[in-house]
Amino acid sequence: FMWEISFEIREGMFSAHIIRPVSYMHFILSRNLAWRVVRSLIFLPFFLAILYFYLGAVEGKSVYLGWELWASVLLGHLVSVVFVTALAMIALFTQEAQSIFELYYFPMLFLSGQLFPIALLPDWVRGLAVVFPFYYTTGVPTEIMVGRLAGPAAWQAMGIQVVWIGVSYVLFRVLSAKGTRHYAGVGM
């Protein structure tokens, strides 16, 4: 949704957010939560059908569905939303941020575990993955679910997720404060 934020900034719609009494981050989190709930409700029947048809293939496999998994999924989602919102604030400084956003997706696909499990990647890529926030969006919850991260290792990974949320939020605050001074609202 960084493209949506960039569009709102470029077209001057961001001006309405500046004068509202609700912080922009709260607005983004609320909007994203509503989108996730609707998306999950649409996806749920398909997930249940796939689970029903492939239950025999996953029988006997250990899948952990405890509180660490769900906490990590929530934290991973927050890492993603807050980081992308911070990145989207670059649009306040430049007229066209789309190319910068395109650069986000290449490392995100590889270092998050969305294309390949992190465990299958070479050691140097795994070492690189844990440095960036991408791994903490989907890689950590996946590894907790399949049992690669458990106990203290899972808690440490969730702690790093919290750190990335904090770092991304600070980055958002800095970029939005400085960028708002440059913002002209020319699309209005």
mmCIF file with all atom_site columns, N, CA and C in Angstrom, residues 105-171:
data_model
loop_
_atom_site.group_PDB
_atom_site.id
_atom_site.type_symbol
_atom_site.label_atom_id
_atom_site.label_alt_id
_atom_site.label_comp_id
_atom_site.label_asym_id
_atom_site.label_entity_id
_atom_site.label_seq_id
_atom_site.pdbx_PDB_ins_code
_atom_site.Cartn_x
_atom_site.Cartn_y
_atom_site.Cartn_z
_atom_site.occupancy
_atom_site.B_iso_or_equiv
_atom_site.pdbx_formal_charge
_atom_site.auth_seq_id
_atom_site.auth_comp_id
_atom_site.auth_asym_id
_atom_site.auth_atom_id
_atom_site.pdbx_PDB_model_num
ATOM 1   N N  . TYR A 1 105 ? 10.832 -4.608  -3.306 1.00 0.00 ? 105 TYR A N  1
ATOM 2   C CA . TYR A 1 105 ? 10.276 -5.945  -3.474 1.00 0.00 ? 105 TYR A CA 1
ATOM 3   C C  . TYR A 1 105 ? 11.296 -7.028  -3.785 1.00 0.00 ? 105 TYR A C  1
ATOM 4   N N  . PHE A 1 106 ? 12.369 -6.716  -4.474 1.00 0.00 ? 106 PHE A N  1
ATOM 5   C CA . PHE A 1 106 ? 13.344 -7.754  -4.787 1.00 0.00 ? 106 PHE A CA 1
ATOM 6   C C  . PHE A 1 106 ? 13.971 -8.338  -3.520 1.00 0.00 ? 106 PHE A C  1
ATOM 7   N N  . PRO A 1 107 ? 14.561 -7.532  -2.647 1.00 0.00 ? 107 PRO A N  1
ATOM 8   C CA . PRO A 1 107 ? 15.104 -8.144  -1.421 1.00 0.00 ? 107 PRO A CA 1
ATOM 9   C C  . PRO A 1 107 ? 14.011 -8.703  -0.512 1.00 0.00 ? 107 PRO A C  1
ATOM 10  N N  . MET A 1 108 ? 12.835 -8.084  -0.522 1.00 0.00 ? 108 MET A N  1
ATOM 11  C CA . MET A 1 108 ? 11.753 -8.569  0.336  1.00 0.00 ? 108 MET A CA 1
ATOM 12  C C  . MET A 1 108 ? 11.345 -9.991  -0.041 1.00 0.00 ? 108 MET A C  1
ATOM 13  N N  . LEU A 1 109 ? 11.227 -10.281 -1.326 1.00 0.00 ? 109 LEU A N  1
ATOM 14  C CA . LEU A 1 109 ? 10.814 -11.617 -1.755 1.00 0.00 ? 109 LEU A CA 1
ATOM 15  C C  . LEU A 1 109 ? 11.825 -12.682 -1.344 1.00 0.00 ? 109 LEU A C  1
ATOM 16  N N  . PHE A 1 110 ? 13.111 -12.383 -1.484 1.00 0.00 ? 110 PHE A N  1
ATOM 17  C CA . PHE A 1 110 ? 14.139 -13.368 -1.163 1.00 0.00 ? 110 PHE A CA 1
ATOM 18  C C  . PHE A 1 110 ? 14.433 -13.463 0.326  1.00 0.00 ? 110 PHE A C  1
ATOM 19  N N  . LEU A 1 111 ? 14.501 -12.325 1.004  1.00 0.00 ? 111 LEU A N  1
ATOM 20  C CA . LEU A 1 111 ? 14.946 -12.315 2.397  1.00 0.00 ? 111 LEU A CA 1
ATOM 21  C C  . LEU A 1 111 ? 13.816 -12.534 3.402  1.00 0.00 ? 111 LEU A C  1
ATOM 22  N N  . SER A 1 112 ? 12.584 -12.564 2.938  1.00 0.00 ? 112 SER A N  1
ATOM 23  C CA . SER A 1 112 ? 11.464 -12.795 3.858  1.00 0.00 ? 112 SER A CA 1
ATOM 24  C C  . SER A 1 112 ? 11.082 -14.269 3.925  1.00 0.00 ? 112 SER A C  1
ATOM 25  N N  . GLY A 1 113 ? 11.511 -15.033 2.948  1.00 0.00 ? 113 GLY A N  1
ATOM 26  C CA . GLY A 1 113 ? 11.121 -16.431 2.892  1.00 0.00 ? 113 GLY A CA 1
ATOM 27  C C  . GLY A 1 113 ? 9.874  -16.665 2.065  1.00 0.00 ? 113 GLY A C  1
ATOM 28  N N  . GLN A 1 114 ? 9.415  -15.659 1.340  1.00 0.00 ? 114 GLN A N  1
ATOM 29  C CA . GLN A 1 114 ? 8.207  -15.822 0.537  1.00 0.00 ? 114 GLN A CA 1
ATOM 30  C C  . GLN A 1 114 ? 8.451  -16.664 -0.706 1.00 0.00 ? 114 GLN A C  1
ATOM 31  N N  . LEU A 1 115 ? 9.619  -16.539 -1.330 1.00 0.00 ? 115 LEU A N  1
ATOM 32  C CA . LEU A 1 115 ? 9.916  -17.357 -2.516 1.00 0.00 ? 115 LEU A CA 1
ATOM 33  C C  . LEU A 1 115 ? 10.487 -18.713 -2.143 1.00 0.00 ? 115 LEU A C  1
ATOM 34  N N  . PHE A 1 116 ? 11.433 -18.713 -1.211 1.00 0.00 ? 116 PHE A N  1
ATOM 35  C CA . PHE A 1 116 ? 12.091 -19.940 -0.771 1.00 0.00 ? 116 PHE A CA 1
ATOM 36  C C  . PHE A 1 116 ? 12.225 -19.896 0.739  1.00 0.00 ? 116 PHE A C  1
ATOM 37  N N  . PRO A 1 117 ? 12.124 -21.036 1.393  1.00 0.00 ? 117 PRO A N  1
ATOM 38  C CA . PRO A 1 117 ? 12.389 -21.037 2.838  1.00 0.00 ? 117 PRO A CA 1
ATOM 39  C C  . PRO A 1 117 ? 13.818 -20.553 3.114  1.00 0.00 ? 117 PRO A C  1
ATOM 40  N N  . ILE A 1 118 ? 13.980 -19.749 4.136  1.00 0.00 ? 118 ILE A N  1
ATOM 41  C CA . ILE A 1 118 ? 15.286 -19.192 4.486  1.00 0.00 ? 118 ILE A CA 1
ATOM 42  C C  . ILE A 1 118 ? 16.292 -20.314 4.734  1.00 0.00 ? 118 ILE A C  1
ATOM 43  N N  . ALA A 1 119 ? 15.857 -21.420 5.291  1.00 0.00 ? 119 ALA A N  1
ATOM 44  C CA . ALA A 1 119 ? 16.759 -22.533 5.604  1.00 0.00 ? 119 ALA A CA 1
ATOM 45  C C  . ALA A 1 119 ? 17.380 -23.141 4.350  1.00 0.00 ? 119 ALA A C  1
ATOM 46  N N  . LEU A 1 120 ? 16.750 -22.976 3.184  1.00 0.00 ? 120 LEU A N  1
ATOM 47  C CA . LEU A 1 120 ? 17.281 -23.538 1.943  1.00 0.00 ? 120 LEU A CA 1
ATOM 48  C C  . LEU A 1 120 ? 18.277 -22.619 1.248  1.00 0.00 ? 120 LEU A C  1
ATOM 49  N N  . LEU A 1 121 ? 18.377 -21.393 1.701  1.00 0.00 ? 121 LEU A N  1
ATOM 50  C CA . LEU A 1 121 ? 19.267 -20.431 1.065  1.00 0.00 ? 121 LEU A CA 1
ATOM 51  C C  . LEU A 1 121 ? 20.692 -20.598 1.580  1.00 0.00 ? 121 LEU A C  1
ATOM 52  N N  . PRO A 1 122 ? 21.679 -20.138 0.815  1.00 0.00 ? 122 PRO A N  1
ATOM 53  C CA . PRO A 1 122 ? 23.075 -20.239 1.274  1.00 0.00 ? 122 PRO A CA 1
ATOM 54  C C  . PRO A 1 122 ? 23.284 -19.496 2.602  1.00 0.00 ? 122 PRO A C  1
ATOM 55  N N  . ASP A 1 123 ? 24.342 -19.894 3.314  1.00 0.00 ? 123 ASP A N  1
ATOM 56  C CA . ASP A 1 123 ? 24.618 -19.305 4.631  1.00 0.00 ? 123 ASP A CA 1
ATOM 57  C C  . ASP A 1 123 ? 24.739 -17.790 4.585  1.00 0.00 ? 123 ASP A C  1
ATOM 58  N N  . TRP A 1 124 ? 25.397 -17.251 3.567  1.00 0.00 ? 124 TRP A N  1
ATOM 59  C CA . TRP A 1 124 ? 25.591 -15.804 3.517  1.00 0.00 ? 124 TRP A CA 1
ATOM 60  C C  . TRP A 1 124 ? 24.259 -15.075 3.335  1.00 0.00 ? 124 TRP A C  1
ATOM 61  N N  . VAL A 1 125 ? 23.307 -15.696 2.621  1.00 0.00 ? 125 VAL A N  1
ATOM 62  C CA . VAL A 1 125 ? 21.985 -15.077 2.446  1.00 0.00 ? 125 VAL A CA 1
ATOM 63  C C  . VAL A 1 125 ? 21.204 -15.160 3.756  1.00 0.00 ? 125 VAL A C  1
ATOM 64  N N  . ARG A 1 126 ? 21.313 -16.283 4.456  1.00 0.00 ? 126 ARG A N  1
ATOM 65  C CA . ARG A 1 126 ? 20.649 -16.400 5.767  1.00 0.00 ? 126 ARG A CA 1
ATOM 66  C C  . ARG A 1 126 ? 21.194 -15.363 6.741  1.00 0.00 ? 126 ARG A C  1
ATOM 67  N N  . GLY A 1 127 ? 22.501 -15.154 6.714  1.00 0.00 ? 127 GLY A N  1
ATOM 68  C CA . GLY A 1 127 ? 23.107 -14.132 7.566  1.00 0.00 ? 127 GLY A CA 1
ATOM 69  C C  . GLY A 1 127 ? 22.623 -12.740 7.214  1.00 0.00 ? 127 GLY A C  1
ATOM 70  N N  . LEU A 1 128 ? 22.427 -12.503 5.922  1.00 0.00 ? 128 LEU A N  1
ATOM 71  C CA . LEU A 1 128 ? 21.918 -11.218 5.459  1.00 0.00 ? 128 LEU A CA 1
ATOM 72  C C  . LEU A 1 128 ? 20.443 -11.044 5.829  1.00 0.00 ? 128 LEU A C  1
ATOM 73  N N  . ALA A 1 129 ? 19.702 -12.129 5.755  1.00 0.00 ? 129 ALA A N  1
ATOM 74  C CA . ALA A 1 129 ? 18.253 -12.065 6.015  1.00 0.00 ? 129 ALA A CA 1
ATOM 75  C C  . ALA A 1 129 ? 17.943 -11.595 7.428  1.00 0.00 ? 129 ALA A C  1
ATOM 76  N N  . VAL A 1 130 ? 18.708 -12.035 8.406  1.00 0.00 ? 130 VAL A N  1
ATOM 77  C CA . VAL A 1 130 ? 18.403 -11.679 9.796  1.00 0.00 ? 130 VAL A CA 1
ATOM 78  C C  . VAL A 1 130 ? 18.779 -10.244 10.130 1.00 0.00 ? 130 VAL A C  1
ATOM 79  N N  . VAL A 1 131 ? 19.480 -9.570  9.218  1.00 0.00 ? 131 VAL A N  1
ATOM 80  C CA . VAL A 1 131 ? 19.863 -8.175  9.446  1.00 0.00 ? 131 VAL A CA 1
ATOM 81  C C  . VAL A 1 131 ? 18.741 -7.224  9.036  1.00 0.00 ? 131 VAL A C  1
ATOM 82  N N  . PHE A 1 132 ? 17.969 -7.601  8.036  1.00 0.00 ? 132 PHE A N  1
ATOM 83  C CA . PHE A 1 132 ? 16.917 -6.745  7.495  1.00 0.00 ? 132 PHE A CA 1
ATOM 84  C C  . PHE A 1 132 ? 15.548 -7.147  8.046  1.00 0.00 ? 132 PHE A C  1
ATOM 85  N N  . PRO A 1 133 ? 14.573 -6.242  7.964  1.00 0.00 ? 133 PRO A N  1
ATOM 86  C CA . PRO A 1 133 ? 13.255 -6.543  8.549  1.00 0.00 ? 133 PRO A CA 1
ATOM 87  C C  . PRO A 1 133 ? 12.432 -7.561  7.771  1.00 0.00 ? 133 PRO A C  1
ATOM 88  N N  . PHE A 1 134 ? 12.803 -7.868  6.545  1.00 0.00 ? 134 PHE A N  1
ATOM 89  C CA . PHE A 1 134 ? 11.984 -8.735  5.694  1.00 0.00 ? 134 PHE A CA 1
ATOM 90  C C  . PHE A 1 134 ? 11.771 -10.115 6.313  1.00 0.00 ? 134 PHE A C  1
ATOM 91  N N  . TYR A 1 135 ? 12.815 -10.687 6.851  1.00 0.00 ? 135 TYR A N  1
ATOM 92  C CA . TYR A 1 135 ? 12.742 -12.016 7.473  1.00 0.00 ? 135 TYR A CA 1
ATOM 93  C C  . TYR A 1 135 ? 11.748 -12.035 8.626  1.00 0.00 ? 135 TYR A C  1
ATOM 94  N N  . TYR A 1 136 ? 11.610 -10.934 9.303  1.00 0.00 ? 136 TYR A N  1
ATOM 95  C CA . TYR A 1 136 ? 10.755 -10.856 10.486 1.00 0.00 ? 136 TYR A CA 1
ATOM 96  C C  . TYR A 1 136 ? 9.288  -10.637 10.138 1.00 0.00 ? 136 TYR A C  1
ATOM 97  N N  . THR A 1 137 ? 8.974  -10.484 8.846  1.00 0.00 ? 137 THR A N  1
ATOM 98  C CA . THR A 1 137 ? 7.573  -10.338 8.443  1.00 0.00 ? 137 THR A CA 1
ATOM 99  C C  . THR A 1 137 ? 6.909  -11.699 8.251  1.00 0.00 ? 137 THR A C  1
ATOM 100 N N  . THR A 1 138 ? 7.523  -12.579 7.455  1.00 0.00 ? 138 THR A N  1
ATOM 101 C CA . THR A 1 138 ? 6.923  -13.893 7.201  1.00 0.00 ? 138 THR A CA 1
ATOM 102 C C  . THR A 1 138 ? 7.844  -15.056 7.552  1.00 0.00 ? 138 THR A C  1
ATOM 103 N N  . GLY A 1 139 ? 9.144  -14.836 7.502  1.00 0.00 ? 139 GLY A N  1
ATOM 104 C CA . GLY A 1 139 ? 10.089 -15.914 7.784  1.00 0.00 ? 139 GLY A CA 1
ATOM 105 C C  . GLY A 1 139 ? 10.006 -16.427 9.206  1.00 0.00 ? 139 GLY A C  1
ATOM 106 N N  . VAL A 1 140 ? 9.974  -15.519 10.173 1.00 0.00 ? 140 VAL A N  1
ATOM 107 C CA . VAL A 1 140 ? 9.912  -15.927 11.580 1.00 0.00 ? 140 VAL A CA 1
ATOM 108 C C  . VAL A 1 140 ? 8.619  -16.677 11.894 1.00 0.00 ? 140 VAL A C  1
ATOM 109 N N  . PRO A 1 141 ? 7.436  -16.147 11.530 1.00 0.00 ? 141 PRO A N  1
ATOM 110 C CA . PRO A 1 141 ? 6.217  -16.924 11.815 1.00 0.00 ? 141 PRO A CA 1
ATOM 111 C C  . PRO A 1 141 ? 6.213  -18.302 11.158 1.00 0.00 ? 141 PRO A C  1
ATOM 112 N N  . THR A 1 142 ? 6.728  -18.383 9.933  1.00 0.00 ? 142 THR A N  1
ATOM 113 C CA . THR A 1 142 ? 6.779  -19.678 9.244  1.00 0.00 ? 142 THR A CA 1
ATOM 114 C C  . THR A 1 142 ? 7.693  -20.641 9.972  1.00 0.00 ? 142 THR A C  1
ATOM 115 N N  . GLU A 1 143 ? 8.858  -20.171 10.401 1.00 0.00 ? 143 GLU A N  1
ATOM 116 C CA . GLU A 1 143 ? 9.805  -21.052 11.083 1.00 0.00 ? 143 GLU A CA 1
ATOM 117 C C  . GLU A 1 143 ? 9.304  -21.462 12.468 1.00 0.00 ? 143 GLU A C  1
ATOM 118 N N  . ILE A 1 144 ? 8.518  -20.616 13.110 1.00 0.00 ? 144 ILE A N  1
ATOM 119 C CA . ILE A 1 144 ? 7.899  -21.011 14.376 1.00 0.00 ? 144 ILE A CA 1
ATOM 120 C C  . ILE A 1 144 ? 6.845  -22.083 14.111 1.00 0.00 ? 144 ILE A C  1
ATOM 121 N N  . MET A 1 145 ? 6.063  -21.912 13.050 1.00 0.00 ? 145 MET A N  1
ATOM 122 C CA . MET A 1 145 ? 5.000  -22.857 12.739 1.00 0.00 ? 145 MET A CA 1
ATOM 123 C C  . MET A 1 145 ? 5.559  -24.243 12.417 1.00 0.00 ? 145 MET A C  1
ATOM 124 N N  . VAL A 1 146 ? 6.667  -24.318 11.684 1.00 0.00 ? 146 VAL A N  1
ATOM 125 C CA . VAL A 1 146 ? 7.205  -25.625 11.308 1.00 0.00 ? 146 VAL A CA 1
ATOM 126 C C  . VAL A 1 146 ? 8.184  -26.178 12.336 1.00 0.00 ? 146 VAL A C  1
ATOM 127 N N  . GLY A 1 147 ? 8.413  -25.440 13.425 1.00 0.00 ? 147 GLY A N  1
ATOM 128 C CA . GLY A 1 147 ? 9.236  -25.945 14.517 1.00 0.00 ? 147 GLY A CA 1
ATOM 129 C C  . GLY A 1 147 ? 10.720 -25.651 14.421 1.00 0.00 ? 147 GLY A C  1
ATOM 130 N N  . ARG A 1 148 ? 11.155 -24.868 13.452 1.00 0.00 ? 148 ARG A N  1
ATOM 131 C CA . ARG A 1 148 ? 12.579 -24.510 13.363 1.00 0.00 ? 148 ARG A CA 1
ATOM 132 C C  . ARG A 1 148 ? 12.974 -23.505 14.432 1.00 0.00 ? 148 ARG A C  1
ATOM 133 N N  . LEU A 1 149 ? 12.029 -22.689 14.868 1.00 0.00 ? 149 LEU A N  1
ATOM 134 C CA . LEU A 1 149 ? 12.258 -21.749 15.965 1.00 0.00 ? 149 LEU A CA 1
ATOM 135 C C  . LEU A 1 149 ? 11.320 -22.125 17.099 1.00 0.00 ? 149 LEU A C  1
ATOM 136 N N  . ALA A 1 150 ? 11.878 -22.386 18.265 1.00 0.00 ? 150 ALA A N  1
ATOM 137 C CA . ALA A 1 150 ? 11.046 -22.749 19.417 1.00 0.00 ? 150 ALA A CA 1
ATOM 138 C C  . ALA A 1 150 ? 11.724 -22.249 20.691 1.00 0.00 ? 150 ALA A C  1
ATOM 139 N N  . GLY A 1 151 ? 10.922 -22.092 21.723 1.00 0.00 ? 151 GLY A N  1
ATOM 140 C CA . GLY A 1 151 ? 11.443 -21.698 23.025 1.00 0.00 ? 151 GLY A CA 1
ATOM 141 C C  . GLY A 1 151 ? 12.165 -20.360 22.989 1.00 0.00 ? 151 GLY A C  1
ATOM 142 N N  . PRO A 1 152 ? 13.346 -20.288 23.609 1.00 0.00 ? 152 PRO A N  1
ATOM 143 C CA . PRO A 1 152 ? 14.091 -19.023 23.682 1.00 0.00 ? 152 PRO A CA 1
ATOM 144 C C  . PRO A 1 152 ? 14.438 -18.437 22.306 1.00 0.00 ? 152 PRO A C  1
ATOM 145 N N  . ALA A 1 153 ? 14.692 -19.274 21.316 1.00 0.00 ? 153 ALA A N  1
ATOM 146 C CA . ALA A 1 153 ? 15.002 -18.770 19.971 1.00 0.00 ? 153 ALA A CA 1
ATOM 147 C C  . ALA A 1 153 ? 13.785 -18.052 19.371 1.00 0.00 ? 153 ALA A C  1
ATOM 148 N N  . ALA A 1 154 ? 12.600 -18.596 19.597 1.00 0.00 ? 154 ALA A N  1
ATOM 149 C CA . ALA A 1 154 ? 11.379 -17.957 19.101 1.00 0.00 ? 154 ALA A CA 1
ATOM 150 C C  . ALA A 1 154 ? 11.140 -16.637 19.831 1.00 0.00 ? 154 ALA A C  1
ATOM 151 N N  . TRP A 1 155 ? 11.370 -16.629 21.123 1.00 0.00 ? 155 TRP A N  1
ATOM 152 C CA . TRP A 1 155 ? 11.164 -15.398 21.905 1.00 0.00 ? 155 TRP A CA 1
ATOM 153 C C  . TRP A 1 155 ? 12.157 -14.324 21.468 1.00 0.00 ? 155 TRP A C  1
ATOM 154 N N  . GLN A 1 156 ? 13.389 -14.737 21.192 1.00 0.00 ? 156 GLN A N  1
ATOM 155 C CA . GLN A 1 156 ? 14.393 -13.784 20.735 1.00 0.00 ? 156 GLN A CA 1
ATOM 156 C C  . GLN A 1 156 ? 13.977 -13.201 19.381 1.00 0.00 ? 156 GLN A C  1
ATOM 157 N N  . ALA A 1 157 ? 13.503 -14.053 18.479 1.00 0.00 ? 157 ALA A N  1
ATOM 158 C CA . ALA A 1 157 ? 13.058 -13.581 17.169 1.00 0.00 ? 157 ALA A CA 1
ATOM 159 C C  . ALA A 1 157 ? 11.880 -12.620 17.312 1.00 0.00 ? 157 ALA A C  1
ATOM 160 N N  . MET A 1 158 ? 10.948 -12.911 18.233 1.00 0.00 ? 158 MET A N  1
ATOM 161 C CA . MET A 1 158 ? 9.822  -12.004 18.460 1.00 0.00 ? 158 MET A CA 1
ATOM 162 C C  . MET A 1 158 ? 10.307 -10.692 19.070 1.00 0.00 ? 158 MET A C  1
ATOM 163 N N  . GLY A 1 159 ? 11.337 -10.751 19.906 1.00 0.00 ? 159 GLY A N  1
ATOM 164 C CA . GLY A 1 159 ? 11.925 -9.529  20.451 1.00 0.00 ? 159 GLY A CA 1
ATOM 165 C C  . GLY A 1 159 ? 12.520 -8.668  19.353 1.00 0.00 ? 159 GLY A C  1
ATOM 166 N N  . ILE A 1 160 ? 13.162 -9.312  18.392 1.00 0.00 ? 160 ILE A N  1
ATOM 167 C CA . ILE A 1 160 ? 13.720 -8.564  17.258 1.00 0.00 ? 160 ILE A CA 1
ATOM 168 C C  . ILE A 1 160 ? 12.600 -7.981  16.404 1.00 0.00 ? 160 ILE A C  1
ATOM 169 N N  . GLN A 1 161 ? 11.480 -8.693  16.299 1.00 0.00 ? 161 GLN A N  1
ATOM 170 C CA . GLN A 1 161 ? 10.324 -8.129  15.594 1.00 0.00 ? 161 GLN A CA 1
ATOM 171 C C  . GLN A 1 161 ? 9.869  -6.841  16.266 1.00 0.00 ? 161 GLN A C  1
ATOM 172 N N  . VAL A 1 162 ? 9.812  -6.851  17.593 1.00 0.00 ? 162 VAL A N  1
ATOM 173 C CA . VAL A 1 162 ? 9.413  -5.645  18.335 1.00 0.00 ? 162 VAL A CA 1
ATOM 174 C C  . VAL A 1 162 ? 10.414 -4.521  18.084 1.00 0.00 ? 162 VAL A C  1
ATOM 175 N N  . VAL A 1 163 ? 11.692 -4.852  18.053 1.00 0.00 ? 163 VAL A N  1
ATOM 176 C CA . VAL A 1 163 ? 12.722 -3.835  17.779 1.00 0.00 ? 163 VAL A CA 1
ATOM 177 C C  . VAL A 1 163 ? 12.517 -3.246  16.393 1.00 0.00 ? 163 VAL A C  1
ATOM 178 N N  . TRP A 1 164 ? 12.242 -4.083  15.395 1.00 0.00 ? 164 TRP A N  1
ATOM 179 C CA . TRP A 1 164 ? 12.021 -3.567  14.046 1.00 0.00 ? 164 TRP A CA 1
ATOM 180 C C  . TRP A 1 164 ? 10.773 -2.682  13.967 1.00 0.00 ? 164 TRP A C  1
ATOM 181 N N  . ILE A 1 165 ? 9.751  -3.020  14.737 1.00 0.00 ? 165 ILE A N  1
ATOM 182 C CA . ILE A 1 165 ? 8.560  -2.155  14.767 1.00 0.00 ? 165 ILE A CA 1
ATOM 183 C C  . ILE A 1 165 ? 8.957  -0.792  15.321 1.00 0.00 ? 165 ILE A C  1
ATOM 184 N N  . GLY A 1 166 ? 9.728  -0.787  16.408 1.00 0.00 ? 166 GLY A N  1
ATOM 185 C CA . GLY A 1 166 ? 10.173 0.472   17.008 1.00 0.00 ? 166 GLY A CA 1
ATOM 186 C C  . GLY A 1 166 ? 11.065 1.275   16.078 1.00 0.00 ? 166 GLY A C  1
ATOM 187 N N  . VAL A 1 167 ? 12.034 0.628   15.448 1.00 0.00 ? 167 VAL A N  1
ATOM 188 C CA . VAL A 1 167 ? 12.939 1.320   14.520 1.00 0.00 ? 167 VAL A CA 1
ATOM 189 C C  . VAL A 1 167 ? 12.150 1.889   13.338 1.00 0.00 ? 167 VAL A C  1
ATOM 190 N N  . SER A 1 168 ? 11.236 1.118   12.808 1.00 0.00 ? 168 SER A N  1
ATOM 191 C CA . SER A 1 168 ? 10.422 1.585   11.677 1.00 0.00 ? 168 SER A CA 1
ATOM 192 C C  . SER A 1 168 ? 9.527  2.747   12.076 1.00 0.00 ? 168 SER A C  1
ATOM 193 N N  . TYR A 1 169 ? 8.989  2.693   13.284 1.00 0.00 ? 169 TYR A N  1
ATOM 194 C CA . TYR A 1 169 ? 8.130  3.792   13.743 1.00 0.00 ? 169 TYR A CA 1
ATOM 195 C C  . TYR A 1 169 ? 8.929  5.077   13.912 1.00 0.00 ? 169 TYR A C  1
ATOM 196 N N  . VAL A 1 170 ? 10.115 4.965   14.479 1.00 0.00 ? 170 VAL A N  1
ATOM 197 C CA . VAL A 1 170 ? 10.980 6.146   14.624 1.00 0.00 ? 170 VAL A CA 1
ATOM 198 C C  . VAL A 1 170 ? 11.336 6.700   13.247 1.00 0.00 ? 170 VAL A C  1
ATOM 199 N N  . LEU A 1 171 ? 11.670 5.808   12.311 1.00 0.00 ? 171 LEU A N  1
ATOM 200 C CA . LEU A 1 171 ? 11.960 6.231   10.941 1.00 0.00 ? 171 LEU A CA 1
ATOM 201 C C  . LEU A 1 171 ? 10.751 6.927   10.328 1.00 0.00 ? 171 LEU A C  1
#
